[in-house]
Amino acid sequence: MEKKWWHDKVAYQIYPKSFLDTNGDGIGDLKGVTEKLDYLKELGIDIIWLSPIYKSPFVDQGYDIADYYSIGEEFGTMEDFDHLLEEAKKRGMYILMDLVVNHCSDQHVWFQKAMEDPEGRYGGYFYIRKGKDGKEPANYRSYFGGNAWEPVPGTKDLYYLHLFAKEQPDLNWENPEVRREIYKMINWWMDKGLGGFRIDAIINIKKNIDFPSYEPDGPDGLASAARMIEDAHGVGDFLEEMKRETFQKYDAFTVGEVFNMKEEELKEFIGEDGHFSTMFDFSAHTLMQGSDGWHNSRKFSFREWRDALFDAQEKAQEVGGFEANIIENHDEPRGASRFLPEWAQKEAGKKMLATTSMLLRGIPFLYQGQEIGMTNCRRNSIDEYDDISTKDQYRQALADGCSLEEALACCYENSRDNARTPMQWSGDANGGFTSGTPWLAMNPNFREINVKEQESRPDSVLNYYRKLVALRKAPEYKDIFTYGRFVPLYEDLDDIFAYSRVLEETEEGRSGEIRILANYGKQPCALTLEKPVKQVLLSNMETGAKAGQTEVTLDSCQVLVLLTQ
Ligand code: TEU
Ligand code: CA
C-alpha cells in the first residue's frame, strides 16, 4: 500500500460558532480558534476541520453559503483566516474547510439572478422545473421536512429543487459551468495552503433528473428525497472529475460526508485511488434512525452497535481504504450520552469509549468537547432550540400524535443542538466561552465539566485523551495503529468490545500486535488471552494485569490496551 501523509494523523472538528468568542458578541470566531491552537497541539491534533465560516444568513448554521469567497463577518475577516493558517502551519497543523456544494444559500448571487430570470443563464445553475397538474414536479420530502420543490416567485408553474431547507437551493451539477465555478473556488482556497476539505452531503449532487414521483412513505403523501438519490447513478463521474481538477493537484486530504452510498461502491470511494482520502463511518449513527423521524428512533443494543462498527472496519479493510472514525459531530447527539449504557455514563466510561473508538483502523476525528466528555443538554421548551432540523422533527412528532413532553424528550435524545452548545472552557461565567451572551445557551453542566478543571486533575478525561492520542502516535506503535490489520476478538461475548491490531513484518522490519479489551458490562469479566501479556500500554483504571499473564479480569467500564508477546 502506498503511504500517504495523512494516514497516521489525528483530526479534530471545530464548530467555530461555539468554540471560543474573543470579542464578546456571543459568537465563536477565528481569533478564538487561533488562540486555542496550542491547546489542540498539546492534545496531539494534526488536522483541524472547521465547520463553515463563509458568509451566510445562517438558516442552517452556515451550511447555506451566500459567498464562497468571503468569511462571515461573525467569524472575523480574511486576514484572521490567513493568520490562523499561518499559525497552524507554524505548529505543523493542517486546516480543512467545509465544502458545501450540493447547494448554496438563496442569498447567493447565482440564485438571486436565477430568480430574476429562471430561463436565463443562472436559471441553469439550479434545478428549475415545471409543475405537474398544478402541483410540484414530484413528491419529495426534503431532509428538513416539507416538499423539496418550492415555487419560483412571480412565475405561474415553475419550481426549484431544495433537498434541505428552501433557503438551500440545490446546485445543478449537470451544468459544466457550475462544476467549473466550483472547481475554481476549491483551487482558490487550496492555493491559500489548506490541507484539504471535509465534503458536505456530497452523495446528493447526483440526481435522477427524470425526477419521478415515488410511492409515498408518510401520511404527508411524500417520499424521502433520499429515495430519488438512491435511484441516481454516476455520482462517481462527478467526484472523479472534481478530484482530478482540484484535490489531486495539491495532494489534498479529503473526507467525504456520505450517506446512502451504494454498498458495492466503497472501493471507488475510499480504495487506494478513491474519490476521497477517507469518509466518515456513520454505521453506528444510522442504527438509531427510525422510519418516521426522531420520535420513533430505534433503541439499539450494545451488540448491534459493536457489530456495526466491526462490520464497517472489515469492509474498509477489505477494499484497502481507511474510514474516519467518530463518536459524534455537529449533527449528532453527544457520544457519551448515546453509546454508553447508563452505568458507564461517568469518566471511566468516557475513557473506555474514547479508547475503543480511537484505536480502530482509520483516521480518528474528535469533535470539540468530546475530549472533556461533554454530554447532551436538556431544554425546557422547543423555543430553547435553534436547529432547523430539531424544529422540524418536533413538529413532526406532535403531528404524529406525541405529547409535548414526548416530543421534547425526542429532541433531548436526538437534537443536533446537543453538540452545538458552546465549548466548556472553565467553570466561570458562560464557561469561559464568551464575556457576552452565548448565541446558544450553555449546557448548565459546564460548572462540573470543563477544560480548566480537567487540566488540573491528572486522572481527568482530558488528560486521558492526551495520553491516548500520544500512544496512538508513539513512534514504537504508530505503524501498528496506522497500518495494523483489524481483528475482532471475543465476538460471542455480549458486553465485551475487543479487537487487536496486527502488523505483520513490514519492509522496515516492524511487526507487532496490540489488543484493545473493554468491558461495557455491569459485572467484571475474565478473559483468557491467546498470548501472554508483554506490557500494559494504557488503562483507564488501576490494573492487576502483569507481563506473562494469560488471563486478565476487566472491571465494569475498564479498558486495557495490551502489547502481547
Ligand atoms: O449533513 C447532511 C446530511 O446528509 C444529514 O444530516 C442529513 O440531513 C440526514 O442524514 C438525512 O439523511 C450536512 C451537514 O453536516 C449538516 O449540518 C447540514 O445541515 C447539511 O449537510 C446541509 O448542508
Ligand atoms: Ca465573536
Tab-separated table of N, CA, C and O and ligand atoms in Angstrom, residues 16-17 20-30 32 73-76 433-434, ligand 2:
chain	number	residue	atom	x	y	z
A	16	PRO	N	-17.041	26.444	14.727
A	16	PRO	CA	-16.489	27.756	15.121
A	16	PRO	C	-17.450	28.616	15.933
A	16	PRO	O	-17.035	29.301	16.865
A	17	LYS	N	-18.710	28.548	15.601
A	17	LYS	CA	-19.669	29.420	16.276
A	17	LYS	C	-19.698	29.151	17.786
A	17	LYS	O	-20.051	30.035	18.578
A	20	LEU	N	-14.833	29.461	20.655
A	20	LEU	CA	-14.385	30.486	21.602
A	20	LEU	C	-14.658	31.870	21.017
A	20	LEU	O	-14.230	32.173	19.902
A	21	ASP	N	-15.341	32.681	21.804
A	21	ASP	CA	-15.676	34.051	21.387
A	21	ASP	C	-14.652	35.010	21.976
A	21	ASP	O	-14.448	35.033	23.184
A	22	THR	N	-14.013	35.811	21.129
A	22	THR	CA	-12.981	36.711	21.657
A	22	THR	C	-13.415	38.176	21.711
A	22	THR	O	-12.677	39.016	22.220
A	23	ASN	N	-14.597	38.503	21.152
A	23	ASN	CA	-14.979	39.928	21.172
A	23	ASN	C	-16.313	40.181	21.873
A	23	ASN	O	-16.898	41.259	21.745
A	24	GLY	N	-16.795	39.180	22.583
A	24	GLY	CA	-17.958	39.397	23.438
A	24	GLY	C	-19.303	39.488	22.741
A	24	GLY	O	-20.292	39.856	23.359
A	25	ASP	N	-19.362	39.121	21.455
A	25	ASP	CA	-20.676	39.168	20.786
A	25	ASP	C	-21.450	37.855	20.954
A	25	ASP	O	-22.524	37.681	20.373
A	26	GLY	N	-20.883	36.927	21.703
A	26	GLY	CA	-21.594	35.670	21.969
A	26	GLY	C	-21.411	34.611	20.896
A	26	GLY	O	-21.975	33.517	20.985
A	27	ILE	N	-20.616	34.939	19.871
A	27	ILE	CA	-20.391	34.020	18.752
A	27	ILE	C	-18.903	33.693	18.658
A	27	ILE	O	-18.056	34.585	18.615
A	28	GLY	N	-18.616	32.418	18.622
A	28	GLY	CA	-17.220	31.996	18.477
A	28	GLY	C	-16.634	32.548	17.191
A	28	GLY	O	-17.353	32.803	16.227
A	29	ASP	N	-15.328	32.766	17.157
A	29	ASP	CA	-14.723	33.389	15.981
A	29	ASP	C	-13.350	32.810	15.665
A	29	ASP	O	-12.820	31.990	16.421
A	30	LEU	N	-12.781	33.253	14.537
A	30	LEU	CA	-11.500	32.707	14.078
A	30	LEU	C	-10.359	33.039	15.030
A	30	LEU	O	-9.462	32.228	15.245
A	32	GLY	N	-10.623	33.140	18.081
A	32	GLY	CA	-10.765	32.138	19.148
A	32	GLY	C	-10.108	30.816	18.780
A	32	GLY	O	-9.502	30.147	19.622
A	73	GLU	N	-18.854	37.707	8.592
A	73	GLU	CA	-18.272	38.736	9.482
A	73	GLU	C	-18.395	38.369	10.953
A	73	GLU	O	-17.606	38.834	11.785
A	74	GLU	N	-19.346	37.475	11.274
A	74	GLU	CA	-19.453	36.973	12.655
A	74	GLU	C	-18.149	36.299	13.076
A	74	GLU	O	-17.797	36.279	14.256
A	75	PHE	N	-17.452	35.698	12.100
A	75	PHE	CA	-16.263	34.911	12.420
A	75	PHE	C	-14.977	35.730	12.340
A	75	PHE	O	-13.939	35.303	12.831
A	76	GLY	N	-15.041	36.881	11.659
A	76	GLY	CA	-13.844	37.711	11.524
A	76	GLY	C	-13.621	38.077	10.073
A	76	GLY	O	-14.569	38.202	9.292
A	433	PHE	N	-16.563	30.732	27.620
A	433	PHE	CA	-16.737	30.771	26.155
A	433	PHE	C	-16.859	32.199	25.653
A	433	PHE	O	-16.330	32.562	24.604
A	434	THR	N	-17.584	33.023	26.418
A	434	THR	CA	-17.803	34.406	25.991
A	434	THR	C	-17.960	35.307	27.204
A	434	THR	O	-18.370	34.846	28.273
B	2	CA	CA	-17.161	36.707	18.459
